[in-house]
PDB file of C-alpha atoms in Angstrom:
ATOM      1  CA  UNK A   1     -72.254  66.322 -75.879  1.00  0.00           C
ATOM      2  CA  UNK A   2     -70.514  64.218 -73.226  1.00  0.00           C
ATOM      3  CA  UNK A   3     -71.042  65.066 -69.546  1.00  0.00           C
ATOM      4  CA  UNK A   4     -67.243  64.830 -69.206  1.00  0.00           C
ATOM      5  CA  UNK A   5     -66.484  67.599 -71.724  1.00  0.00           C
ATOM      6  CA  UNK A   6     -64.836  70.682 -70.291  1.00  0.00           C
ATOM      7  CA  UNK A   7     -63.754  69.231 -66.962  1.00  0.00           C
ATOM      8  CA  UNK A   8     -61.153  71.504 -65.332  1.00  0.00           C
ATOM      9  CA  UNK A   9     -58.946  70.824 -62.322  1.00  0.00           C
ATOM     10  CA  UNK A  10     -58.388  73.103 -59.348  1.00  0.00           C
ATOM     11  CA  UNK A  11     -55.087  72.937 -57.480  1.00  0.00           C
ATOM     12  CA  UNK A  12     -55.840  72.592 -53.761  1.00  0.00           C
ATOM     13  CA  UNK A  13     -52.304  72.055 -52.485  1.00  0.00           C
ATOM     14  CA  UNK A  14     -48.805  71.702 -53.921  1.00  0.00           C
ATOM     15  CA  UNK A  15     -45.366  70.739 -52.671  1.00  0.00           C
ATOM     16  CA  UNK A  16     -46.480  67.261 -51.589  1.00  0.00           C
ATOM     17  CA  UNK A  17     -43.774  64.820 -52.693  1.00  0.00           C
ATOM     18  CA  UNK A  18     -45.224  61.731 -54.422  1.00  0.00           C
ATOM     19  CA  UNK A  19     -48.849  62.245 -53.299  1.00  0.00           C
ATOM     20  CA  UNK A  20     -51.140  59.199 -53.266  1.00  0.00           C
ATOM     21  CA  UNK A  21     -54.167  57.531 -51.699  1.00  0.00           C
ATOM     22  CA  UNK A  22     -56.400  60.488 -50.688  1.00  0.00           C
ATOM     23  CA  UNK A  23     -59.507  60.311 -48.509  1.00  0.00           C
ATOM     24  CA  UNK A  24     -61.836  63.096 -47.353  1.00  0.00           C
ATOM     25  CA  UNK A  25     -63.407  63.560 -43.929  1.00  0.00           C
ATOM     26  CA  UNK A  26     -66.660  65.350 -43.016  1.00  0.00           C
ATOM     27  CA  UNK A  27     -64.940  68.648 -42.169  1.00  0.00           C
ATOM     28  CA  UNK A  28     -63.555  69.391 -45.596  1.00  0.00           C
ATOM     29  CA  UNK A  29     -60.108  68.001 -44.843  1.00  0.00           C
ATOM     30  CA  UNK A  30     -58.251  65.687 -47.198  1.00  0.00           C
ATOM     31  CA  UNK A  31     -55.780  63.148 -45.856  1.00  0.00           C
ATOM     32  CA  UNK A  32     -53.230  61.636 -48.224  1.00  0.00           C
ATOM     33  CA  UNK A  33     -49.793  60.083 -48.232  1.00  0.00           C
ATOM     34  CA  UNK A  34     -46.413  61.396 -49.349  1.00  0.00           C
ATOM     35  CA  UNK A  35     -44.977  58.065 -50.427  1.00  0.00           C
ATOM     36  CA  UNK A  36     -41.261  58.683 -50.680  1.00  0.00           C
ATOM     37  CA  UNK A  37     -41.033  60.844 -47.564  1.00  0.00           C
ATOM     38  CA  UNK A  38     -42.938  58.293 -45.444  1.00  0.00           C
ATOM     39  CA  UNK A  39     -45.579  60.724 -44.273  1.00  0.00           C
ATOM     40  CA  UNK A  40     -49.335  60.993 -43.928  1.00  0.00           C
ATOM     41  CA  UNK A  41     -50.408  64.553 -44.731  1.00  0.00           C
ATOM     42  CA  UNK A  42     -53.507  66.628 -44.032  1.00  0.00           C
ATOM     43  CA  UNK A  43     -54.845  69.385 -46.301  1.00  0.00           C
ATOM     44  CA  UNK A  44     -57.434  71.590 -44.610  1.00  0.00           C
ATOM     45  CA  UNK A  45     -60.348  73.376 -46.259  1.00  0.00           C
ATOM     46  CA  UNK A  46     -58.119  76.414 -46.918  1.00  0.00           C
ATOM     47  CA  UNK A  47     -55.419  74.372 -48.657  1.00  0.00           C
ATOM     48  CA  UNK A  48     -52.979  74.477 -45.749  1.00  0.00           C
ATOM     49  CA  UNK A  49     -50.827  71.344 -45.632  1.00  0.00           C
ATOM     50  CA  UNK A  50     -49.497  69.762 -42.441  1.00  0.00           C
ATOM     51  CA  UNK A  51     -47.965  66.454 -41.391  1.00  0.00           C
ATOM     52  CA  UNK A  52     -50.130  64.033 -39.418  1.00  0.00           C
ATOM     53  CA  UNK A  53     -47.631  61.221 -38.867  1.00  0.00           C
ATOM     54  CA  UNK A  54     -44.263  59.957 -40.096  1.00  0.00           C
ATOM     55  CA  UNK A  55     -44.624  56.205 -40.667  1.00  0.00           C
ATOM     56  CA  UNK A  56     -40.969  55.424 -41.322  1.00  0.00           C
ATOM     57  CA  UNK A  57     -42.049  53.393 -44.338  1.00  0.00           C
ATOM     58  CA  UNK A  58     -43.680  54.000 -47.720  1.00  0.00           C
ATOM     59  CA  UNK A  59     -47.357  54.737 -47.102  1.00  0.00           C
ATOM     60  CA  UNK A  60     -49.522  54.169 -50.172  1.00  0.00           C
ATOM     61  CA  UNK A  61     -53.198  54.797 -49.420  1.00  0.00           C
ATOM     62  CA  UNK A  62     -55.648  55.826 -46.707  1.00  0.00           C
ATOM     63  CA  UNK A  63     -59.249  54.789 -46.033  1.00  0.00           C
ATOM     64  CA  UNK A  64     -61.537  56.054 -43.282  1.00  0.00           C
ATOM     65  CA  UNK A  65     -63.253  53.845 -40.760  1.00  0.00           C
ATOM     66  CA  UNK A  66     -66.694  55.010 -39.621  1.00  0.00           C
ATOM     67  CA  UNK A  67     -65.091  55.947 -36.299  1.00  0.00           C
ATOM     68  CA  UNK A  68     -63.075  58.642 -38.074  1.00  0.00           C
ATOM     69  CA  UNK A  69     -59.813  56.798 -37.633  1.00  0.00           C
ATOM     70  CA  UNK A  70     -57.929  55.707 -40.726  1.00  0.00           C
ATOM     71  CA  UNK A  71     -56.515  52.503 -42.111  1.00  0.00           C
ATOM     72  CA  UNK A  72     -53.243  52.808 -43.984  1.00  0.00           C
ATOM     73  CA  UNK A  73     -51.530  50.538 -46.502  1.00  0.00           C
ATOM     74  CA  UNK A  74     -47.758  50.865 -46.065  1.00  0.00           C
ATOM     75  CA  UNK A  75     -45.453  49.077 -48.523  1.00  0.00           C
ATOM     76  CA  UNK A  76     -42.107  49.338 -46.721  1.00  0.00           C
ATOM     77  CA  UNK A  77     -43.614  48.654 -43.292  1.00  0.00           C
ATOM     78  CA  UNK A  78     -45.303  45.677 -45.012  1.00  0.00           C
ATOM     79  CA  UNK A  79     -48.446  46.173 -42.964  1.00  0.00           C
ATOM     80  CA  UNK A  80     -52.023  47.343 -42.788  1.00  0.00           C
ATOM     81  CA  UNK A  81     -51.856  50.031 -40.131  1.00  0.00           C
ATOM     82  CA  UNK A  82     -54.296  52.212 -38.217  1.00  0.00           C
ATOM     83  CA  UNK A  83     -53.887  55.948 -37.695  1.00  0.00           C
ATOM     84  CA  UNK A  84     -55.849  57.965 -35.144  1.00  0.00           C
ATOM     85  CA  UNK A  85     -56.934  61.549 -35.785  1.00  0.00           C
ATOM     86  CA  UNK A  86     -54.078  62.650 -33.533  1.00  0.00           C
ATOM     87  CA  UNK A  87     -51.480  60.707 -35.513  1.00  0.00           C
ATOM     88  CA  UNK A  88     -50.985  57.612 -33.355  1.00  0.00           C
ATOM     89  CA  UNK A  89     -49.862  54.678 -35.511  1.00  0.00           C
ATOM     90  CA  UNK A  90     -50.377  50.963 -34.856  1.00  0.00           C
ATOM     91  CA  UNK A  91     -50.335  47.690 -36.805  1.00  0.00           C
ATOM     92  CA  UNK A  92     -53.588  45.926 -37.692  1.00  0.00           C
ATOM     93  CA  UNK A  93     -52.074  43.017 -39.651  1.00  0.00           C
ATOM     94  CA  UNK A  94     -48.733  42.258 -41.294  1.00  0.00           C
ATOM     95  CA  UNK A  95     -48.671  38.534 -42.089  1.00  0.00           C
ATOM     96  CA  UNK A  96     -50.682  35.852 -43.843  1.00  0.00           C
ATOM     97  CA  UNK A  97     -50.159  32.086 -43.584  1.00  0.00           C
ATOM     98  CA  UNK A  98     -47.203  32.753 -41.311  1.00  0.00           C
ATOM     99  CA  UNK A  99     -45.378  35.033 -43.779  1.00  0.00           C
ATOM    100  CA  UNK A 100     -45.012  38.809 -43.869  1.00  0.00           C
ATOM    101  CA  UNK A 101     -46.994  40.846 -46.377  1.00  0.00           C
ATOM    102  CA  UNK A 102     -45.079  41.654 -49.579  1.00  0.00           C
ATOM    103  CA  UNK A 103     -45.816  45.393 -49.382  1.00  0.00           C
ATOM    104  CA  UNK A 104     -49.443  46.669 -49.367  1.00  0.00           C
ATOM    105  CA  UNK A 105     -50.582  49.287 -51.873  1.00  0.00           C
ATOM    106  CA  UNK A 106     -54.311  50.070 -51.712  1.00  0.00           C
ATOM    107  CA  UNK A 107     -57.394  49.011 -49.799  1.00  0.00           C
ATOM    108  CA  UNK A 108     -61.157  49.047 -49.643  1.00  0.00           C
ATOM    109  CA  UNK A 109     -63.141  48.650 -46.430  1.00  0.00           C
ATOM    110  CA  UNK A 110     -66.163  46.378 -46.795  1.00  0.00           C
ATOM    111  CA  UNK A 111     -68.867  45.632 -44.238  1.00  0.00           C
ATOM    112  CA  UNK A 112     -68.266  44.245 -40.742  1.00  0.00           C
ATOM    113  CA  UNK A 113     -64.605  45.202 -40.529  1.00  0.00           C
ATOM    114  CA  UNK A 114     -63.455  43.353 -43.643  1.00  0.00           C
ATOM    115  CA  UNK A 115     -60.636  44.899 -45.668  1.00  0.00           C
ATOM    116  CA  UNK A 116     -59.564  43.883 -49.155  1.00  0.00           C
ATOM    117  CA  UNK A 117     -55.943  44.829 -49.740  1.00  0.00           C
ATOM    118  CA  UNK A 118     -53.635  44.750 -52.751  1.00  0.00           C
ATOM    119  CA  UNK A 119     -50.192  43.438 -51.824  1.00  0.00           C
ATOM    120  CA  UNK A 120     -47.787  43.828 -54.776  1.00  0.00           C
ATOM    121  CA  UNK A 121     -44.560  44.312 -52.860  1.00  0.00           C
ATOM    122  CA  UNK A 122     -41.902  46.696 -54.136  1.00  0.00           C
ATOM    123  CA  UNK A 123     -40.862  44.992 -57.403  1.00  0.00           C
ATOM    124  CA  UNK A 124     -43.008  46.239 -60.281  1.00  0.00           C
ATOM    125  CA  UNK A 125     -42.985  43.075 -62.394  1.00  0.00           C
ATOM    126  CA  UNK A 126     -42.959  40.659 -59.465  1.00  0.00           C
ATOM    127  CA  UNK A 127     -45.922  38.551 -58.429  1.00  0.00           C
ATOM    128  CA  UNK A 128     -48.463  40.255 -56.181  1.00  0.00           C
ATOM    129  CA  UNK A 129     -51.724  39.262 -54.576  1.00  0.00           C
ATOM    130  CA  UNK A 130     -55.032  40.343 -53.084  1.00  0.00           C
ATOM    131  CA  UNK A 131     -55.612  39.755 -49.367  1.00  0.00           C
ATOM    132  CA  UNK A 132     -58.714  39.627 -47.202  1.00  0.00           C
ATOM    133  CA  UNK A 133     -58.283  40.874 -43.639  1.00  0.00           C
ATOM    134  CA  UNK A 134     -60.858  40.621 -40.871  1.00  0.00           C
ATOM    135  CA  UNK A 135     -59.881  43.580 -38.709  1.00  0.00           C
ATOM    136  CA  UNK A 136     -62.100  42.368 -35.853  1.00  0.00           C
ATOM    137  CA  UNK A 137     -60.463  38.938 -35.524  1.00  0.00           C
ATOM    138  CA  UNK A 138     -57.100  39.517 -37.193  1.00  0.00           C
ATOM    139  CA  UNK A 139     -57.657  36.656 -39.648  1.00  0.00           C
ATOM    140  CA  UNK A 140     -55.923  37.082 -42.999  1.00  0.00           C
ATOM    141  CA  UNK A 141     -56.306  35.157 -46.241  1.00  0.00           C
ATOM    142  CA  UNK A 142     -54.824  35.214 -49.744  1.00  0.00           C
ATOM    143  CA  UNK A 143     -57.710  35.524 -52.215  1.00  0.00           C
ATOM    144  CA  UNK A 144     -55.762  35.878 -55.475  1.00  0.00           C
ATOM    145  CA  UNK A 145     -52.079  35.600 -56.334  1.00  0.00           C
ATOM    146  CA  UNK A 146     -49.759  35.718 -59.330  1.00  0.00           C
ATOM    147  CA  UNK A 147     -50.925  39.221 -60.259  1.00  0.00           C
ATOM    148  CA  UNK A 148     -48.524  41.693 -61.878  1.00  0.00           C
ATOM    149  CA  UNK A 149     -48.564  44.700 -59.569  1.00  0.00           C
ATOM    150  CA  UNK A 150     -52.145  44.690 -58.220  1.00  0.00           C
ATOM    151  CA  UNK A 151     -52.790  48.320 -57.373  1.00  0.00           C
ATOM    152  CA  UNK A 152     -56.089  50.222 -57.013  1.00  0.00           C
ATOM    153  CA  UNK A 153     -58.988  48.288 -55.527  1.00  0.00           C
ATOM    154  CA  UNK A 154     -62.676  48.921 -54.861  1.00  0.00           C
ATOM    155  CA  UNK A 155     -66.100  47.259 -54.693  1.00  0.00           C
ATOM    156  CA  UNK A 156     -69.259  47.704 -56.711  1.00  0.00           C
ATOM    157  CA  UNK A 157     -72.103  49.381 -54.848  1.00  0.00           C
ATOM    158  CA  UNK A 158     -73.965  46.096 -54.319  1.00  0.00           C
ATOM    159  CA  UNK A 159     -70.905  44.607 -52.602  1.00  0.00           C
ATOM    160  CA  UNK A 160     -70.824  41.625 -54.937  1.00  0.00           C
ATOM    161  CA  UNK A 161     -67.873  42.420 -57.177  1.00  0.00           C
ATOM    162  CA  UNK A 162     -64.265  43.312 -56.399  1.00  0.00           C
ATOM    163  CA  UNK A 163     -62.375  45.461 -58.911  1.00  0.00           C
ATOM    164  CA  UNK A 164     -58.564  45.410 -59.063  1.00  0.00           C
ATOM    165  CA  UNK A 165     -56.220  47.465 -61.241  1.00  0.00           C
ATOM    166  CA  UNK A 166     -53.395  45.205 -62.447  1.00  0.00           C
ATOM    167  CA  UNK A 167     -50.933  47.929 -63.360  1.00  0.00           C
ATOM    168  CA  UNK A 168     -48.152  45.996 -65.089  1.00  0.00           C
ATOM    169  CA  UNK A 169     -50.704  44.271 -67.340  1.00  0.00           C
ATOM    170  CA  UNK A 170     -52.460  47.575 -68.236  1.00  0.00           C
ATOM    171  CA  UNK A 171     -55.886  46.309 -67.200  1.00  0.00           C
ATOM    172  CA  UNK A 172     -58.641  46.293 -64.608  1.00  0.00           C
ATOM    173  CA  UNK A 173     -59.840  42.912 -63.368  1.00  0.00           C
ATOM    174  CA  UNK A 174     -63.248  42.003 -61.996  1.00  0.00           C
ATOM    175  CA  UNK A 175     -63.908  39.238 -59.453  1.00  0.00           C
ATOM    176  CA  UNK A 176     -67.217  37.950 -58.161  1.00  0.00           C
ATOM    177  CA  UNK A 177     -67.200  37.687 -54.371  1.00  0.00           C
ATOM    178  CA  UNK A 178     -68.202  34.220 -53.191  1.00  0.00           C
ATOM    179  CA  UNK A 179     -69.038  32.703 -49.808  1.00  0.00           C
ATOM    180  CA  UNK A 180     -69.948  35.979 -48.067  1.00  0.00           C
ATOM    181  CA  UNK A 181     -66.836  37.606 -49.470  1.00  0.00           C
ATOM    182  CA  UNK A 182     -64.432  34.943 -48.229  1.00  0.00           C
ATOM    183  CA  UNK A 183     -63.475  33.751 -51.722  1.00  0.00           C
ATOM    184  CA  UNK A 184     -63.227  35.093 -55.254  1.00  0.00           C
ATOM    185  CA  UNK A 185     -64.524  33.764 -58.527  1.00  0.00           C
ATOM    186  CA  UNK A 186     -62.303  33.601 -61.592  1.00  0.00           C
ATOM    187  CA  UNK A 187     -60.667  36.825 -62.782  1.00  0.00           C
ATOM    188  CA  UNK A 188     -62.406  38.572 -65.676  1.00  0.00           C
ATOM    189  CA  UNK A 189     -60.866  41.426 -67.656  1.00  0.00           C
ATOM    190  CA  UNK A 190     -63.176  44.403 -67.171  1.00  0.00           C
ATOM    191  CA  UNK A 191     -61.100  46.729 -69.330  1.00  0.00           C
ATOM    192  CA  UNK A 192     -57.795  46.289 -71.187  1.00  0.00           C
ATOM    193  CA  UNK A 193     -55.842  49.486 -71.815  1.00  0.00           C
ATOM    194  CA  UNK A 194     -53.424  49.729 -74.734  1.00  0.00           C
ATOM    195  CA  UNK A 195     -50.630  51.150 -72.589  1.00  0.00           C
ATOM    196  CA  UNK A 196     -49.756  52.955 -69.372  1.00  0.00           C
ATOM    197  CA  UNK A 197     -50.543  51.839 -65.857  1.00  0.00           C
ATOM    198  CA  UNK A 198     -53.975  51.912 -64.211  1.00  0.00           C
ATOM    199  CA  UNK A 199     -53.442  53.038 -60.632  1.00  0.00           C
ATOM    200  CA  UNK A 200     -56.134  54.156 -58.164  1.00  0.00           C
ATOM    201  CA  UNK A 201     -59.795  53.528 -58.987  1.00  0.00           C
ATOM    202  CA  UNK A 202     -63.191  54.767 -57.766  1.00  0.00           C
ATOM    203  CA  UNK A 203     -66.830  54.407 -58.798  1.00  0.00           C
ATOM    204  CA  UNK A 204     -69.255  57.239 -59.295  1.00  0.00           C
ATOM    205  CA  UNK A 205     -72.908  56.786 -58.328  1.00  0.00           C
ATOM    206  CA  UNK A 206     -74.051  55.809 -61.821  1.00  0.00           C
ATOM    207  CA  UNK A 207     -71.521  52.963 -61.995  1.00  0.00           C
ATOM    208  CA  UNK A 208     -68.748  54.522 -64.066  1.00  0.00           C
ATOM    209  CA  UNK A 209     -65.291  53.389 -62.976  1.00  0.00           C
ATOM    210  CA  UNK A 210     -62.733  56.186 -62.774  1.00  0.00           C
ATOM    211  CA  UNK A 211     -59.149  55.026 -63.334  1.00  0.00           C
ATOM    212  CA  UNK A 212     -56.106  57.190 -62.623  1.00  0.00           C
ATOM    213  CA  UNK A 213     -53.760  56.351 -65.498  1.00  0.00           C
ATOM    214  CA  UNK A 214     -50.134  56.796 -64.488  1.00  0.00           C
ATOM    215  CA  UNK A 215     -47.997  57.464 -67.540  1.00  0.00           C
ATOM    216  CA  UNK A 216     -50.723  58.954 -69.700  1.00  0.00           C
ATOM    217  CA  UNK A 217     -51.740  61.580 -67.152  1.00  0.00           C
ATOM    218  CA  UNK A 218     -55.445  61.012 -67.649  1.00  0.00           C
ATOM    219  CA  UNK A 219     -58.441  59.849 -65.704  1.00  0.00           C
ATOM    220  CA  UNK A 220     -60.101  57.134 -67.771  1.00  0.00           C
ATOM    221  CA  UNK A 221     -63.872  56.795 -67.392  1.00  0.00           C
ATOM    222  CA  UNK A 222     -65.146  53.278 -68.077  1.00  0.00           C
ATOM    223  CA  UNK A 223     -68.888  52.591 -68.232  1.00  0.00           C
ATOM    224  CA  UNK A 224     -70.582  49.816 -66.233  1.00  0.00           C
ATOM    225  CA  UNK A 225     -70.586  47.730 -69.431  1.00  0.00           C
ATOM    226  CA  UNK A 226     -66.845  48.151 -69.965  1.00  0.00           C
ATOM    227  CA  UNK A 227     -66.761  50.882 -72.611  1.00  0.00           C
ATOM    228  CA  UNK A 228     -64.259  53.739 -72.463  1.00  0.00           C
ATOM    229  CA  UNK A 229     -66.307  56.940 -72.225  1.00  0.00           C
ATOM    230  CA  UNK A 230     -63.592  59.539 -71.731  1.00  0.00           C
ATOM    231  CA  UNK A 231     -59.909  60.160 -71.021  1.00  0.00           C
ATOM    232  CA  UNK A 232     -59.574  63.398 -69.073  1.00  0.00           C
ATOM    233  CA  UNK A 233     -56.148  65.132 -68.962  1.00  0.00           C
ATOM    234  CA  UNK A 234     -54.913  66.027 -65.488  1.00  0.00           C
ATOM    235  CA  UNK A 235     -52.084  68.468 -66.248  1.00  0.00           C
ATOM    236  CA  UNK A 236     -49.247  65.998 -65.631  1.00  0.00           C
ATOM    237  CA  UNK A 237     -48.260  62.493 -66.687  1.00  0.00           C
ATOM    238  CA  UNK A 238     -48.398  60.718 -63.328  1.00  0.00           C
ATOM    239  CA  UNK A 239     -51.807  60.876 -61.700  1.00  0.00           C
ATOM    240  CA  UNK A 240     -51.888  58.252 -58.955  1.00  0.00           C
ATOM    241  CA  UNK A 241     -55.260  57.965 -57.228  1.00  0.00           C
ATOM    242  CA  UNK A 242     -58.711  59.498 -56.932  1.00  0.00           C
ATOM    243  CA  UNK A 243     -61.547  59.652 -54.420  1.00  0.00           C
ATOM    244  CA  UNK A 244     -64.875  61.432 -53.990  1.00  0.00           C
ATOM    245  CA  UNK A 245     -65.800  63.693 -51.091  1.00  0.00           C
ATOM    246  CA  UNK A 246     -67.450  66.990 -50.153  1.00  0.00           C
ATOM    247  CA  UNK A 247     -70.838  67.779 -48.657  1.00  0.00           C
ATOM    248  CA  UNK A 248     -72.756  66.297 -51.602  1.00  0.00           C
ATOM    249  CA  UNK A 249     -70.008  63.796 -52.522  1.00  0.00           C
ATOM    250  CA  UNK A 250     -69.691  65.299 -55.983  1.00  0.00           C
ATOM    251  CA  UNK A 251     -66.156  66.641 -55.629  1.00  0.00           C
ATOM    252  CA  UNK A 252     -63.490  64.412 -57.138  1.00  0.00           C
ATOM    253  CA  UNK A 253     -60.028  64.634 -55.570  1.00  0.00           C
ATOM    254  CA  UNK A 254     -56.946  63.508 -57.485  1.00  0.00           C
ATOM    255  CA  UNK A 255     -53.273  63.111 -56.573  1.00  0.00           C
ATOM    256  CA  UNK A 256     -50.710  63.951 -59.266  1.00  0.00           C
ATOM    257  CA  UNK A 257     -46.956  63.307 -59.030  1.00  0.00           C
ATOM    258  CA  UNK A 258     -45.585  65.665 -61.687  1.00  0.00           C
ATOM    259  CA  UNK A 259     -47.249  68.670 -60.071  1.00  0.00           C
ATOM    260  CA  UNK A 260     -46.708  67.310 -56.529  1.00  0.00           C
ATOM    261  CA  UNK A 261     -50.301  68.323 -56.063  1.00  0.00           C
ATOM    262  CA  UNK A 262     -53.745  67.523 -54.760  1.00  0.00           C
ATOM    263  CA  UNK A 263     -56.312  68.480 -57.394  1.00  0.00           C
ATOM    264  CA  UNK A 264     -60.103  68.649 -57.403  1.00  0.00           C
ATOM    265  CA  UNK A 265     -62.936  69.019 -59.867  1.00  0.00           C
ATOM    266  CA  UNK A 266     -66.720  69.089 -59.873  1.00  0.00           C
ATOM    267  CA  UNK A 267     -67.781  65.701 -61.295  1.00  0.00           C
ATOM    268  CA  UNK A 268     -70.973  65.409 -63.381  1.00  0.00           C
ATOM    269  CA  UNK A 269     -72.309  62.795 -60.945  1.00  0.00           C
ATOM    270  CA  UNK A 270     -71.912  62.165 -57.248  1.00  0.00           C
ATOM    271  CA  UNK A 271     -69.524  59.475 -56.101  1.00  0.00           C
ATOM    272  CA  UNK A 272     -70.396  56.027 -54.863  1.00  0.00           C
ATOM    273  CA  UNK A 273     -70.539  56.343 -51.086  1.00  0.00           C
ATOM    274  CA  UNK A 274     -70.835  52.813 -49.743  1.00  0.00           C
ATOM    275  CA  UNK A 275     -67.260  51.644 -50.321  1.00  0.00           C
ATOM    276  CA  UNK A 276     -65.458  54.927 -50.738  1.00  0.00           C
ATOM    277  CA  UNK A 277     -62.269  55.561 -48.785  1.00  0.00           C
ATOM    278  CA  UNK A 278     -63.813  58.904 -47.776  1.00  0.00           C
ATOM    279  CA  UNK A 279     -66.403  59.565 -45.101  1.00  0.00           C
ATOM    280  CA  UNK A 280     -69.884  60.588 -46.279  1.00  0.00           C
ATOM    281  CA  UNK A 281     -73.055  61.899 -44.687  1.00  0.00           C
TER     282      UNK A 281
END
């Protein structure tokens, strides 16, 4: 019997237009974006939804800094932004090599203030890229380009490998980090899906990669060796992103477009903490 058999989803909040990019804090609150309304939303422990900030753009994903403030990828503002707990918004970076970002989508915060950011722009089959941003110095660098809608992004627990969902190519890529994370090795295909679009991704603590599959409405579970272990229905066709949180980091949160909802489930394993977008104890 698979540990993924019988997984059921709880609806925590509904009425969130185009929900994406969730992250959990230490008080049981979930922060996420409402892409097409340009808002960052907060869902408290009782499921009450409120607006934190209107960005005026198309926010895509949130990740917590250890300080409790958030970094935000915003596609229409074409920037990596910072959001305080009171909703103050500021730019961290918006250009590389003298040119504006295409339109950021997702991010992972590494050690020492380094952020890896997918930058696909707003044209689905256009060329996108992966950026490295030093938030302490403001230095930006293109690490990989020519990707077809680079989307979800995360790091393995040892910090040596960067994972990127290339949505338009229906696959997840793997890159070795070189030179203290300042360069990437050659792209390797970690998993090739037959169809649909891999969106947000997250690791659990045993190394399984969870992939929100937009179009199929499933969470794909891929083993550390690149084998598909399960495809878990989510109740709609357009799940967008996932993240772990909760006191023991074993609650999986999922955003789903068709239901305009934030969902949760009890995962068989805890989530990987080190490079999660959520805060952990």
